[in-house]
Amino acid sequence: MPAVVLIGAQWGDEGKGKATDLLGSRVDYVVKFNGGNNAGHTVVVGDEKYALHLLPSGILTEGVTPVISNGVVVDIEVLFHELEALSARGVDVSKLLVSANAHVITHYHRTIDKVTERFLGKRQIGTTGRGIGPAYADKINRVGIRIQDLFDESILRQKVEGALDAKNHLLLKVFNRRAISADEVVADLLQYAERLRPMVADTALELHQALESGKTVLFEGGQATMLDVDHGTYPFVTSSNATSGGAVTGSGIAPNRIDRVIAVVKAYTTRVGAGPFPTELFDESGEFLRSKGFEFGTTTGRPRRCGWYDAPIARYTARINGVTDFVLTKLDVLTGLKTIPVCVAYEVDGRRVDEVPVSQSDFHHAKPIYEEFPGWDEDITGARSFEDLPKNAQDYVLALEVMSGSRISAIGVGPDREAVVVRHDLLN
Ligand code: GDP
Ligand code: IMO
Ligand code: MG
């Protein structure tokens, strides 16, 4: 099973980091193909807890080659900071490869991200403030800086000056901010060039050759389907393709190479930042999920909005991504609830709607139609086979499986690396 894509099914933070780590020892390459340090993946290994932002979670597994491919936007300062922090904890980071075509997040992208959000006021997206949107905007606008530009000072200078031209007018005249000096940006980027050089590669070629020689490559998505710039709840999305198609354009691997698409889905739903969220809870049930699931952002520390499982979203994810397997995470968080509501459809302006509505206003107004499932009280964190789960937990999983459009192949029952029930092998 050589090429496997792993993506988020909802609005992020489903536990993709843990799922990648679960497969880590059986894969040769782990590729981050979209987003940047807006991601936050917590991986718990025994007593050690790692928080990864820019680096793919596969970096924690010995022997794996981690790859940052062309679809990623790279904040180089953050990159070295993360590498140093991992090295200091004994993680071997020497194999990391970075695409020469990946774009760079600079000081001006971070500044513009923050001032734009402030300017939007009530209409703000609630971005992570890491410069992600402005860096992708420059890429699409053809004024981006790529990793390879760091190795040609005069080209770099021309490009930075070009990119800053219009931005400085905007900063000065619209946002009432100081202009940013091209010299400072260039000097800032150049200081990393020599340290970066040995990691820089034609990662599309490297991955192609790896697949040709029978190696296993895992493409690890950041963010999630409902945050995808094309298929998510636009404009309340991130600025990249977090769906399985993003693994193709974001890495240079052809679509017909992909053998399996794994979607990680939480047993309930969370979201950080603004935007529609039909099953969001504003009562003590929401507080229960937040405190029991420890739903606070790994990147920004913001409390996550919490709600019940939304089956139409899972079906949408299954369709858009071609999901072959779901990994259902955080089932243990639901322990102790008398009944567990699951959204099976929506009511929009008095009509029943079974799938995610194409109209954004309809989705904003969609009211969940719930079906209730009986809960369980038994501690399930020690379960290692499906039969170990209480009957009601088994029935909840089986009901979600029927509603969600693909089989549920693994179930998370706790944050630890070992806390998982595998029903079907994810790689064979
Ligand atoms: P990611 O961004 O998709 O990688 O997810 P995050 O790391 O941001 O958030 C998922 C959180 O849930 C992390 O703190 C994980 O340690 C934790 N987690 C993952 N799987 C499980 C699970 O099955 N049960 C519990 N209780 N926690 C889990
Ligand atoms: P992982 O990979 C959850 C959200 C932000 C905001 C919107 C746009 O950990 O699942 P951006 O900074 O990307 O321009 O912000 O997207 N967001 C995430 N939410 N998990 C993430 O990543 C996210 N990355 C971005 O909160 O609403
Ligand atoms: Mg996260």
Tab-separated table of C-alpha atoms and ligand atoms in Angstrom:
chain	number	residue	atom	x	y	z
A	1	MET	CA	0.000	0.000	0.000
A	2	PRO	CA	2.482	2.637	-1.081
A	3	ALA	CA	0.709	6.041	-1.131
A	4	VAL	CA	-1.672	6.892	1.692
A	5	VAL	CA	-3.311	10.249	2.338
A	6	LEU	CA	-4.447	11.156	5.857
A	7	ILE	CA	-6.691	14.195	6.282
A	8	GLY	CA	-8.994	15.871	8.797
A	9	ALA	CA	-12.728	15.258	8.366
A	10	GLN	CA	-14.162	18.215	10.274
A	11	TRP	CA	-12.706	21.615	11.273
A	12	GLY	CA	-9.288	20.423	12.433
A	13	ASP	CA	-7.819	19.016	15.640
A	14	GLU	CA	-9.343	15.594	15.060
A	15	GLY	CA	-6.149	13.882	16.222
A	16	LYS	CA	-4.315	13.638	12.893
A	17	GLY	CA	-0.959	13.864	14.668
A	18	LYS	CA	-1.699	10.842	16.796
A	19	ALA	CA	-3.053	8.882	13.809
A	20	THR	CA	0.084	9.644	11.780
A	21	ASP	CA	2.219	8.613	14.701
A	22	LEU	CA	0.248	5.361	14.914
A	23	LEU	CA	1.299	4.477	11.361
A	24	GLY	CA	4.754	5.984	11.727
A	25	SER	CA	6.829	2.867	12.178
A	26	ARG	CA	5.331	1.292	9.037
A	27	VAL	CA	5.939	4.158	6.628
A	28	ASP	CA	9.130	5.377	4.991
A	29	TYR	CA	8.155	8.984	4.234
A	30	VAL	CA	5.702	11.381	5.897
A	31	VAL	CA	4.855	14.414	3.776
A	32	LYS	CA	3.268	17.647	4.946
A	33	PHE	CA	1.605	18.955	1.781
A	34	ASN	CA	-0.458	22.008	2.810
A	35	GLY	CA	-0.680	24.787	5.370
A	36	GLY	CA	2.123	25.898	7.620
A	37	ASN	CA	2.598	26.563	11.299
A	38	ASN	CA	-1.133	27.245	11.709
A	39	ALA	CA	-1.388	23.504	12.415
A	40	GLY	CA	-0.992	22.156	15.921
A	41	HIS	CA	-0.592	18.445	16.453
A	42	THR	CA	-0.192	17.009	19.931
A	43	VAL	CA	1.381	13.586	20.086
A	44	VAL	CA	1.733	11.770	23.395
A	45	VAL	CA	4.430	9.109	23.634
A	46	GLY	CA	4.569	7.600	27.117
A	47	ASP	CA	5.352	10.480	29.484
A	48	GLU	CA	6.496	12.727	26.656
A	49	LYS	CA	4.177	15.205	24.968
A	50	TYR	CA	5.144	16.840	21.667
A	51	ALA	CA	3.426	19.812	20.032
A	52	LEU	CA	4.237	20.058	16.327
A	53	HIS	CA	3.233	22.956	14.108
A	54	LEU	CA	5.236	23.105	10.912
A	55	LEU	CA	6.937	19.733	10.908
A	56	PRO	CA	5.012	16.605	9.912
A	57	SER	CA	4.171	14.390	12.898
A	58	GLY	CA	6.068	11.512	11.282
A	59	ILE	CA	9.297	13.203	12.357
A	60	LEU	CA	8.845	11.567	15.772
A	61	THR	CA	9.334	8.080	14.344
A	62	GLU	CA	12.877	6.862	13.923
A	63	GLY	CA	13.784	5.957	10.371
A	64	VAL	CA	11.014	7.990	8.719
A	65	THR	CA	12.030	10.662	6.206
A	66	PRO	CA	9.926	13.763	6.915
A	67	VAL	CA	9.160	15.965	3.911
A	68	ILE	CA	7.826	19.509	3.619
A	69	SER	CA	6.545	19.604	0.040
A	70	ASN	CA	5.731	22.398	-2.397
A	71	GLY	CA	2.185	23.051	-1.113
A	72	VAL	CA	3.392	24.218	2.298
A	73	VAL	CA	4.127	27.792	3.374
A	74	VAL	CA	7.271	27.810	5.509
A	75	ASP	CA	8.119	30.250	8.282
A	76	ILE	CA	11.853	29.553	8.364
A	77	GLU	CA	12.411	30.922	11.844
A	78	VAL	CA	9.704	28.581	13.153
A	79	LEU	CA	11.218	25.706	11.198
A	80	PHE	CA	14.600	26.040	12.904
A	81	HIS	CA	13.010	26.674	16.261
A	82	GLU	CA	11.023	23.415	16.014
A	83	LEU	CA	14.010	21.464	14.738
A	84	GLU	CA	16.171	22.692	17.614
A	85	ALA	CA	13.521	21.931	20.213
A	86	LEU	CA	13.092	18.372	18.900
A	87	SER	CA	16.848	17.785	18.636
A	88	ALA	CA	17.261	18.909	22.240
A	89	ARG	CA	14.781	16.170	23.211
A	90	GLY	CA	16.748	13.534	21.331
A	91	VAL	CA	14.634	13.324	18.145
A	92	ASP	CA	16.680	12.718	14.999
A	93	VAL	CA	15.709	15.494	12.576
A	94	SER	CA	18.597	15.046	10.155
A	95	LYS	CA	16.527	13.433	7.392
A	96	LEU	CA	14.135	16.358	6.839
A	97	LEU	CA	13.666	17.403	3.206
A	98	VAL	CA	12.188	20.759	2.184
A	99	SER	CA	10.866	21.458	-1.312
A	100	ALA	CA	12.715	24.133	-3.281
A	101	ASN	CA	9.280	25.232	-4.509
A	102	ALA	CA	7.642	25.708	-1.106
A	103	HIS	CA	6.727	29.316	-0.378
A	104	VAL	CA	8.150	31.337	2.482
A	105	ILE	CA	6.233	33.215	5.174
A	106	THR	CA	7.975	36.497	5.913
A	107	HIS	CA	7.611	39.238	8.479
A	108	TYR	CA	5.228	41.163	6.187
A	109	HIS	CA	2.846	38.201	5.873
A	110	ARG	CA	2.531	37.930	9.642
A	111	THR	CA	1.977	41.684	9.948
A	112	ILE	CA	-0.658	41.757	7.223
A	113	ASP	CA	-2.471	38.742	8.704
A	114	LYS	CA	-2.805	40.544	12.031
A	115	VAL	CA	-3.747	43.997	10.729
A	116	THR	CA	-6.273	42.549	8.272
A	117	GLU	CA	-7.998	40.655	11.053
A	118	ARG	CA	-8.117	43.772	13.200
A	119	PHE	CA	-9.489	45.742	10.260
A	120	LEU	CA	-12.264	43.178	9.675
A	121	GLY	CA	-13.545	43.749	13.223
A	122	LYS	CA	-16.734	41.734	13.749
A	123	ARG	CA	-16.277	40.012	10.377
A	124	GLN	CA	-12.886	38.542	11.274
A	125	ILE	CA	-12.010	34.929	10.445
A	126	GLY	CA	-10.180	34.276	13.709
A	127	THR	CA	-6.975	33.229	11.940
A	128	THR	CA	-3.991	31.880	13.812
A	129	GLY	CA	-2.111	35.102	12.946
A	130	ARG	CA	0.805	33.162	11.481
A	131	GLY	CA	0.754	34.864	8.060
A	132	ILE	CA	-0.740	31.843	6.279
A	133	GLY	CA	-3.427	33.625	4.213
A	134	PRO	CA	-1.192	36.499	3.038
A	135	ALA	CA	1.598	34.062	2.053
A	136	TYR	CA	-0.815	31.978	-0.063
A	137	ALA	CA	-2.310	35.186	-1.494
A	138	ASP	CA	1.169	36.195	-2.685
A	139	LYS	CA	1.696	32.737	-4.173
A	140	ILE	CA	-1.522	32.982	-6.206
A	141	ASN	CA	-0.752	36.604	-7.026
A	142	ARG	CA	2.672	35.515	-8.333
A	143	VAL	CA	4.626	37.713	-5.942
A	144	GLY	CA	5.579	34.981	-3.490
A	145	ILE	CA	9.076	34.127	-2.289
A	146	ARG	CA	10.097	30.486	-2.654
A	147	ILE	CA	12.688	28.518	-0.715
A	148	GLN	CA	14.935	28.398	-3.792
A	149	ASP	CA	15.022	32.213	-3.933
A	150	LEU	CA	17.104	32.246	-0.772
A	151	PHE	CA	20.053	30.948	-2.756
A	152	ASP	CA	20.196	33.872	-5.168
A	153	GLU	CA	20.523	37.146	-3.291
A	154	SER	CA	19.824	39.473	-6.194
A	155	ILE	CA	16.688	37.583	-7.243
A	156	LEU	CA	15.566	37.479	-3.621
A	157	ARG	CA	16.018	41.235	-3.278
A	158	GLN	CA	14.080	41.942	-6.490
A	159	LYS	CA	11.246	39.689	-5.405
A	160	VAL	CA	11.013	41.099	-1.884
A	161	GLU	CA	11.039	44.650	-3.228
A	162	GLY	CA	8.329	43.717	-5.737
A	163	ALA	CA	6.203	42.085	-3.077
A	164	LEU	CA	6.574	45.018	-0.690
A	165	ASP	CA	5.817	47.735	-3.214
A	166	ALA	CA	2.049	47.615	-3.020
A	167	LYS	CA	2.016	46.274	0.538
A	168	ASN	CA	3.854	49.234	1.972
A	169	HIS	CA	1.306	51.603	0.422
A	170	LEU	CA	-1.401	49.540	2.015
A	171	LEU	CA	0.321	49.403	5.396
A	172	LEU	CA	1.016	53.146	5.425
A	173	LYS	CA	-2.135	54.548	3.885
A	174	VAL	CA	-4.855	52.076	4.797
A	175	PHE	CA	-3.674	50.379	7.953
A	176	ASN	CA	-1.758	53.350	9.368
A	177	ARG	CA	1.293	51.181	10.035
A	178	ARG	CA	5.018	51.679	9.436
A	179	ALA	CA	6.395	50.588	6.069
A	180	ILE	CA	8.517	47.411	6.105
A	181	SER	CA	12.110	47.636	4.892
A	182	ALA	CA	13.037	45.252	2.067
A	183	ASP	CA	16.656	45.212	3.302
A	184	GLU	CA	15.599	43.933	6.689
A	185	VAL	CA	13.411	41.205	5.201
A	186	VAL	CA	16.199	40.102	2.856
A	187	ALA	CA	18.786	40.035	5.659
A	188	ASP	CA	16.377	38.136	7.856
A	189	LEU	CA	15.836	35.447	5.211
A	190	LEU	CA	19.466	35.202	4.108
A	191	GLN	CA	20.694	34.376	7.608
A	192	TYR	CA	19.047	30.955	7.269
A	193	ALA	CA	20.140	30.145	3.725
A	194	GLU	CA	23.249	28.096	4.483
A	195	ARG	CA	21.582	26.086	7.250
A	196	LEU	CA	18.657	25.389	4.975
A	197	ARG	CA	20.664	24.409	1.884
A	198	PRO	CA	21.360	20.749	2.784
A	199	MET	CA	17.654	20.067	3.401
A	200	VAL	CA	16.424	21.557	0.140
A	201	ALA	CA	15.470	19.048	-2.533
A	202	ASP	CA	13.289	18.300	-5.535
A	203	THR	CA	10.828	16.579	-3.237
A	204	ALA	CA	8.393	15.662	-6.067
A	205	LEU	CA	11.176	13.673	-7.741
A	206	GLU	CA	12.293	12.136	-4.456
A	207	LEU	CA	8.737	10.993	-3.652
A	208	HIS	CA	8.187	9.671	-7.153
A	209	GLN	CA	11.368	7.590	-6.883
A	210	ALA	CA	10.416	6.391	-3.415
A	211	LEU	CA	7.038	5.152	-4.681
A	212	GLU	CA	8.643	3.534	-7.733
A	213	SER	CA	10.927	1.550	-5.461
A	214	GLY	CA	8.008	0.282	-3.355
A	215	LYS	CA	8.421	2.589	-0.361
A	216	THR	CA	5.377	3.647	1.674
A	217	VAL	CA	4.584	7.358	1.678
A	218	LEU	CA	2.068	8.958	4.031
A	219	PHE	CA	0.698	12.372	3.045
A	220	GLU	CA	-0.347	14.125	6.232
A	221	GLY	CA	-2.876	16.919	5.806
A	222	GLY	CA	-2.939	19.953	8.044
A	223	GLN	CA	-6.293	21.595	8.928
A	224	ALA	CA	-9.321	19.739	7.538
A	225	THR	CA	-12.018	19.346	4.894
A	226	MET	CA	-14.356	22.008	6.316
A	227	LEU	CA	-11.407	24.453	6.430
A	228	ASP	CA	-10.417	23.744	2.805
A	229	VAL	CA	-10.370	26.935	0.720
A	230	ASP	CA	-12.531	25.325	-2.026
A	231	HIS	CA	-14.671	22.812	-0.156
A	232	GLY	CA	-14.884	24.283	3.345
A	233	THR	CA	-17.102	26.920	4.927
A	234	TYR	CA	-15.671	29.785	2.848
A	235	PRO	CA	-14.680	32.469	3.832
A	236	PHE	CA	-14.228	30.903	7.278
A	237	VAL	CA	-11.494	28.599	6.061
A	238	THR	CA	-7.751	28.418	5.816
A	239	SER	CA	-6.059	29.380	2.538
A	240	SER	CA	-4.935	25.963	1.298
A	241	ASN	CA	-6.435	22.713	0.015
A	242	ALA	CA	-6.571	20.491	3.055
A	243	THR	CA	-8.519	17.792	1.171
A	244	SER	CA	-6.993	14.752	-0.528
A	245	GLY	CA	-6.650	16.647	-3.828
A	246	GLY	CA	-4.248	18.963	-2.018
A	247	ALA	CA	-1.933	16.000	-1.504
A	248	VAL	CA	-1.627	15.768	-5.287
A	249	THR	CA	-1.029	19.412	-6.175
A	250	GLY	CA	0.817	20.037	-2.928
A	251	SER	CA	3.404	17.321	-3.493
A	252	GLY	CA	3.687	16.659	-7.228
A	253	ILE	CA	2.447	13.078	-6.941
A	254	ALA	CA	-0.174	12.029	-9.511
A	255	PRO	CA	-3.754	11.233	-8.390
A	256	ASN	CA	-3.641	7.672	-9.748
A	257	ARG	CA	-0.774	6.868	-7.372
A	258	ILE	CA	-2.925	7.276	-4.291
A	259	ASP	CA	-4.091	3.975	-2.873
A	260	ARG	CA	-5.859	4.917	0.294
A	261	VAL	CA	-7.454	7.968	1.894
A	262	ILE	CA	-7.812	7.961	5.668
A	263	ALA	CA	-9.989	10.644	7.287
A	264	VAL	CA	-9.598	11.353	10.975
A	265	VAL	CA	-12.918	12.246	12.579
A	266	LYS	CA	-13.687	13.083	16.195
A	267	ALA	CA	-16.554	11.279	17.968
A	268	TYR	CA	-18.010	14.802	18.395
A	269	THR	CA	-17.157	18.096	16.645
A	270	THR	CA	-14.946	21.086	17.445
A	271	ARG	CA	-13.936	24.261	15.672
A	272	VAL	CA	-11.614	27.190	16.484
A	273	GLY	CA	-12.165	30.586	14.912
A	274	ALA	CA	-15.352	31.977	13.391
A	275	GLY	CA	-17.863	30.458	10.962
A	276	PRO	CA	-20.934	28.239	10.811
A	277	PHE	CA	-21.133	25.170	13.049
A	278	PRO	CA	-24.656	23.676	13.167
A	279	THR	CA	-24.177	21.315	16.137
A	280	GLU	CA	-22.345	23.846	18.337
A	281	LEU	CA	-23.372	23.664	22.001
A	282	PHE	CA	-23.644	26.678	24.264
A	283	ASP	CA	-24.736	24.807	27.385
A	284	GLU	CA	-23.137	22.520	29.960
A	285	SER	CA	-22.833	19.702	27.388
A	286	GLY	CA	-20.443	21.908	25.400
A	287	GLU	CA	-18.513	22.637	28.576
A	288	PHE	CA	-18.408	18.880	29.332
A	289	LEU	CA	-16.837	18.138	25.931
A	290	ARG	CA	-14.382	21.041	26.227
A	291	SER	CA	-13.111	20.158	29.672
A	292	LYS	CA	-13.169	16.366	29.298
A	293	GLY	CA	-11.666	16.479	25.789
A	294	PHE	CA	-9.244	19.238	26.785
A	295	GLU	CA	-10.406	21.245	23.785
A	296	PHE	CA	-7.980	24.161	23.775
A	297	GLY	CA	-5.948	25.016	20.670
A	298	THR	CA	-2.435	23.568	20.415
A	299	THR	CA	-1.331	26.620	18.402
A	300	THR	CA	-3.142	29.568	19.955
A	301	GLY	CA	-4.479	28.147	23.237
A	302	ARG	CA	-7.980	29.370	22.316
A	303	PRO	CA	-10.899	27.357	23.771
A	304	ARG	CA	-12.373	25.267	20.953
A	305	ARG	CA	-16.082	25.532	20.154
A	306	CYS	CA	-17.672	22.119	20.835
A	307	GLY	CA	-20.722	20.261	19.528
A	308	TRP	CA	-22.142	16.835	18.714
A	309	TYR	CA	-21.132	14.575	15.834
A	310	ASP	CA	-22.422	15.760	12.477
A	311	ALA	CA	-23.049	12.836	10.105
A	312	PRO	CA	-23.780	14.940	6.988
A	313	ILE	CA	-20.296	16.491	7.429
A	314	ALA	CA	-18.723	13.024	7.630
A	315	ARG	CA	-20.556	11.982	4.443
A	316	TYR	CA	-19.459	15.183	2.719
A	317	THR	CA	-15.862	14.454	3.730
A	318	ALA	CA	-16.176	10.878	2.467
A	319	ARG	CA	-17.339	12.158	-0.938
A	320	ILE	CA	-14.919	15.049	-1.396
A	321	ASN	CA	-11.846	13.078	-0.363
A	322	GLY	CA	-12.694	9.558	-1.546
A	323	VAL	CA	-12.313	8.300	2.013
A	324	THR	CA	-11.525	4.587	2.256
A	325	ASP	CA	-11.194	4.487	6.061
A	326	PHE	CA	-12.172	6.648	8.996
A	327	VAL	CA	-10.170	6.845	12.196
A	328	LEU	CA	-12.702	7.797	14.888
A	329	THR	CA	-10.944	9.603	17.740
A	330	LYS	CA	-11.755	10.629	21.303
A	331	LEU	CA	-14.539	8.111	21.866
A	332	ASP	CA	-13.382	8.011	25.518
A	333	VAL	CA	-14.428	11.654	25.950
A	334	LEU	CA	-18.102	10.639	25.580
A	335	THR	CA	-17.931	8.208	28.527
A	336	GLY	CA	-20.344	9.203	31.282
A	337	LEU	CA	-23.052	10.741	29.081
A	338	LYS	CA	-26.560	9.316	29.550
A	339	THR	CA	-27.466	9.779	25.911
A	340	ILE	CA	-25.414	10.997	22.966
A	341	PRO	CA	-27.123	13.067	20.275
A	342	VAL	CA	-25.894	12.696	16.681
A	343	CYS	CA	-26.889	15.103	13.932
A	344	VAL	CA	-28.389	13.023	11.110
A	345	ALA	CA	-29.754	15.836	8.905
A	346	TYR	CA	-30.585	19.560	9.111
A	347	GLU	CA	-33.676	21.668	9.113
A	348	VAL	CA	-33.332	24.691	6.851
A	349	ASP	CA	-36.255	27.132	6.731
A	350	GLY	CA	-38.681	24.405	7.764
A	351	ARG	CA	-37.382	21.822	5.242
A	352	ARG	CA	-35.407	18.662	6.033
A	353	VAL	CA	-32.003	18.683	4.298
A	354	ASP	CA	-30.015	15.455	4.379
A	355	GLU	CA	-26.669	16.680	3.046
A	356	VAL	CA	-24.412	19.702	3.679
A	357	PRO	CA	-26.221	22.536	1.844
A	358	VAL	CA	-24.348	24.139	-1.038
A	359	SER	CA	-25.576	27.600	-0.032
A	360	GLN	CA	-23.508	29.132	2.716
A	361	SER	CA	-26.517	31.037	4.098
A	362	ASP	CA	-28.470	27.786	4.339
A	363	PHE	CA	-25.584	26.211	6.239
A	364	HIS	CA	-25.511	29.233	8.563
A	365	HIS	CA	-29.213	28.730	9.313
A	366	ALA	CA	-29.137	24.930	9.396
A	367	LYS	CA	-30.574	23.492	12.594
A	368	PRO	CA	-29.440	19.981	13.470
A	369	ILE	CA	-31.937	17.132	13.532
A	370	TYR	CA	-30.722	14.756	16.210
A	371	GLU	CA	-31.014	11.064	16.861
A	372	GLU	CA	-30.157	10.011	20.418
A	373	PHE	CA	-27.963	7.050	21.286
A	374	PRO	CA	-27.623	5.491	24.759
A	375	GLY	CA	-24.319	6.279	26.503
A	376	TRP	CA	-22.016	4.189	28.722
A	377	ASP	CA	-20.214	4.653	32.036
A	378	GLU	CA	-17.413	2.113	31.770
A	379	ASP	CA	-13.849	3.412	31.405
A	380	ILE	CA	-12.855	2.523	27.841
A	381	THR	CA	-9.299	3.868	27.816
A	382	GLY	CA	-7.899	0.349	28.284
A	383	ALA	CA	-9.881	-1.166	25.380
A	384	ARG	CA	-7.639	-2.655	22.688
A	385	SER	CA	-10.179	-4.632	20.682
A	386	PHE	CA	-13.693	-3.771	19.517
A	387	GLU	CA	-15.099	-6.468	21.815
A	388	ASP	CA	-13.484	-4.713	24.811
A	389	LEU	CA	-15.864	-1.767	24.294
A	390	PRO	CA	-19.217	-1.723	26.148
A	391	LYS	CA	-22.187	-2.672	23.960
A	392	ASN	CA	-23.505	0.910	23.800
A	393	ALA	CA	-20.105	2.230	22.676
A	394	GLN	CA	-19.939	-0.472	19.997
A	395	ASP	CA	-23.443	0.443	18.836
A	396	TYR	CA	-22.546	4.146	18.716
A	397	VAL	CA	-19.537	3.373	16.487
A	398	LEU	CA	-21.557	1.060	14.238
A	399	ALA	CA	-24.312	3.673	13.886
A	400	LEU	CA	-21.772	6.353	12.912
A	401	GLU	CA	-20.242	3.956	10.419
A	402	VAL	CA	-23.565	3.452	8.653
A	403	MET	CA	-24.233	7.208	8.533
A	404	SER	CA	-20.762	8.410	7.587
A	405	GLY	CA	-20.132	6.878	4.180
A	406	SER	CA	-17.082	4.735	4.873
A	407	ARG	CA	-15.882	2.111	7.315
A	408	ILE	CA	-14.435	3.070	10.710
A	409	SER	CA	-11.143	1.214	10.812
A	410	ALA	CA	-9.599	2.491	14.033
A	411	ILE	CA	-10.963	4.051	17.215
A	412	GLY	CA	-9.077	6.336	19.593
A	413	VAL	CA	-9.788	5.675	23.261
A	414	GLY	CA	-7.231	8.001	24.882
A	415	PRO	CA	-4.418	10.440	24.031
A	416	ASP	CA	-1.603	7.924	24.403
A	417	ARG	CA	0.103	6.279	21.444
A	418	GLU	CA	-1.188	2.856	22.550
A	419	ALA	CA	-4.785	3.922	23.260
A	420	VAL	CA	-6.380	2.684	20.074
A	421	VAL	CA	-8.661	-0.085	18.846
A	422	VAL	CA	-7.824	-1.266	15.331
A	423	ARG	CA	-10.647	-2.954	13.396
A	424	HIS	CA	-9.064	-3.009	9.927
A	425	ASP	CA	-5.408	-2.581	9.037
A	426	LEU	CA	-4.976	0.956	7.720
A	427	LEU	CA	-2.090	0.104	5.409
A	428	ASN	CA	-3.057	-3.267	3.947
B	1	GDP	P1	-4.560	17.398	15.069
B	1	GDP	O1	-4.348	18.841	14.820
B	1	GDP	O2	-5.603	16.790	14.193
B	1	GDP	O3	-3.288	16.607	15.049
B	1	GDP	O4	-5.164	17.279	16.556
B	1	GDP	P2	-4.659	18.071	17.868
B	1	GDP	O5	-3.384	17.469	18.325
B	1	GDP	O6	-4.722	19.540	17.656
B	1	GDP	O7	-5.845	17.754	18.870
B	1	GDP	C1	-6.183	16.448	19.205
B	1	GDP	C2	-5.987	16.281	20.736
B	1	GDP	O8	-6.655	15.111	21.139
B	1	GDP	C3	-4.530	16.098	21.152
B	1	GDP	O9	-4.359	16.722	22.395
B	1	GDP	C4	-4.369	14.587	21.269
B	1	GDP	O10	-3.393	14.209	22.217
B	1	GDP	C5	-5.725	14.190	21.737
B	1	GDP	N1	-6.203	12.876	21.273
B	1	GDP	C6	-6.009	12.276	20.071
B	1	GDP	N2	-6.691	11.105	20.016
B	1	GDP	C7	-7.334	10.986	21.205
B	1	GDP	C8	-8.238	10.019	21.747
B	1	GDP	O11	-8.610	9.021	21.127
B	1	GDP	N3	-8.717	10.264	23.031
B	1	GDP	C9	-8.354	11.374	23.751
B	1	GDP	N4	-8.862	11.535	24.962
B	1	GDP	N5	-7.511	12.282	23.248
B	1	GDP	C10	-7.016	12.103	22.007
B	2	IMO	P1	-4.723	21.426	12.645
B	2	IMO	O1	-3.799	20.949	11.577
B	2	IMO	C1	-8.084	24.001	13.677
B	2	IMO	C2	-8.436	27.797	11.507
B	2	IMO	C3	-8.220	29.070	12.280
B	2	IMO	C4	-9.151	29.993	11.520
B	2	IMO	C5	-9.002	29.535	10.078
B	2	IMO	C6	-8.004	30.356	9.263
B	2	IMO	O2	-4.140	21.495	14.010
B	2	IMO	O3	-6.024	20.692	12.599
B	2	IMO	P2	-5.343	30.522	9.235
B	2	IMO	O4	-4.386	30.956	10.294
B	2	IMO	O5	-5.113	29.133	8.732
B	2	IMO	O6	-5.484	31.514	8.126
B	2	IMO	O7	-6.785	30.514	9.979
B	2	IMO	O8	-8.538	28.181	10.149
B	2	IMO	N1	-7.320	26.815	11.595
B	2	IMO	C7	-7.369	25.684	12.296
B	2	IMO	N2	-8.324	25.196	13.118
B	2	IMO	N3	-6.976	23.271	13.445
B	2	IMO	C8	-6.015	23.723	12.606
B	2	IMO	O9	-4.973	22.974	12.242
B	2	IMO	C9	-6.177	24.995	12.009
B	2	IMO	N4	-5.422	25.749	11.168
B	2	IMO	C10	-6.153	26.838	10.905
B	2	IMO	O10	-8.594	28.930	13.623
B	2	IMO	O11	-10.487	29.747	11.894
B	3	MG	MG	-4.493	20.661	15.816
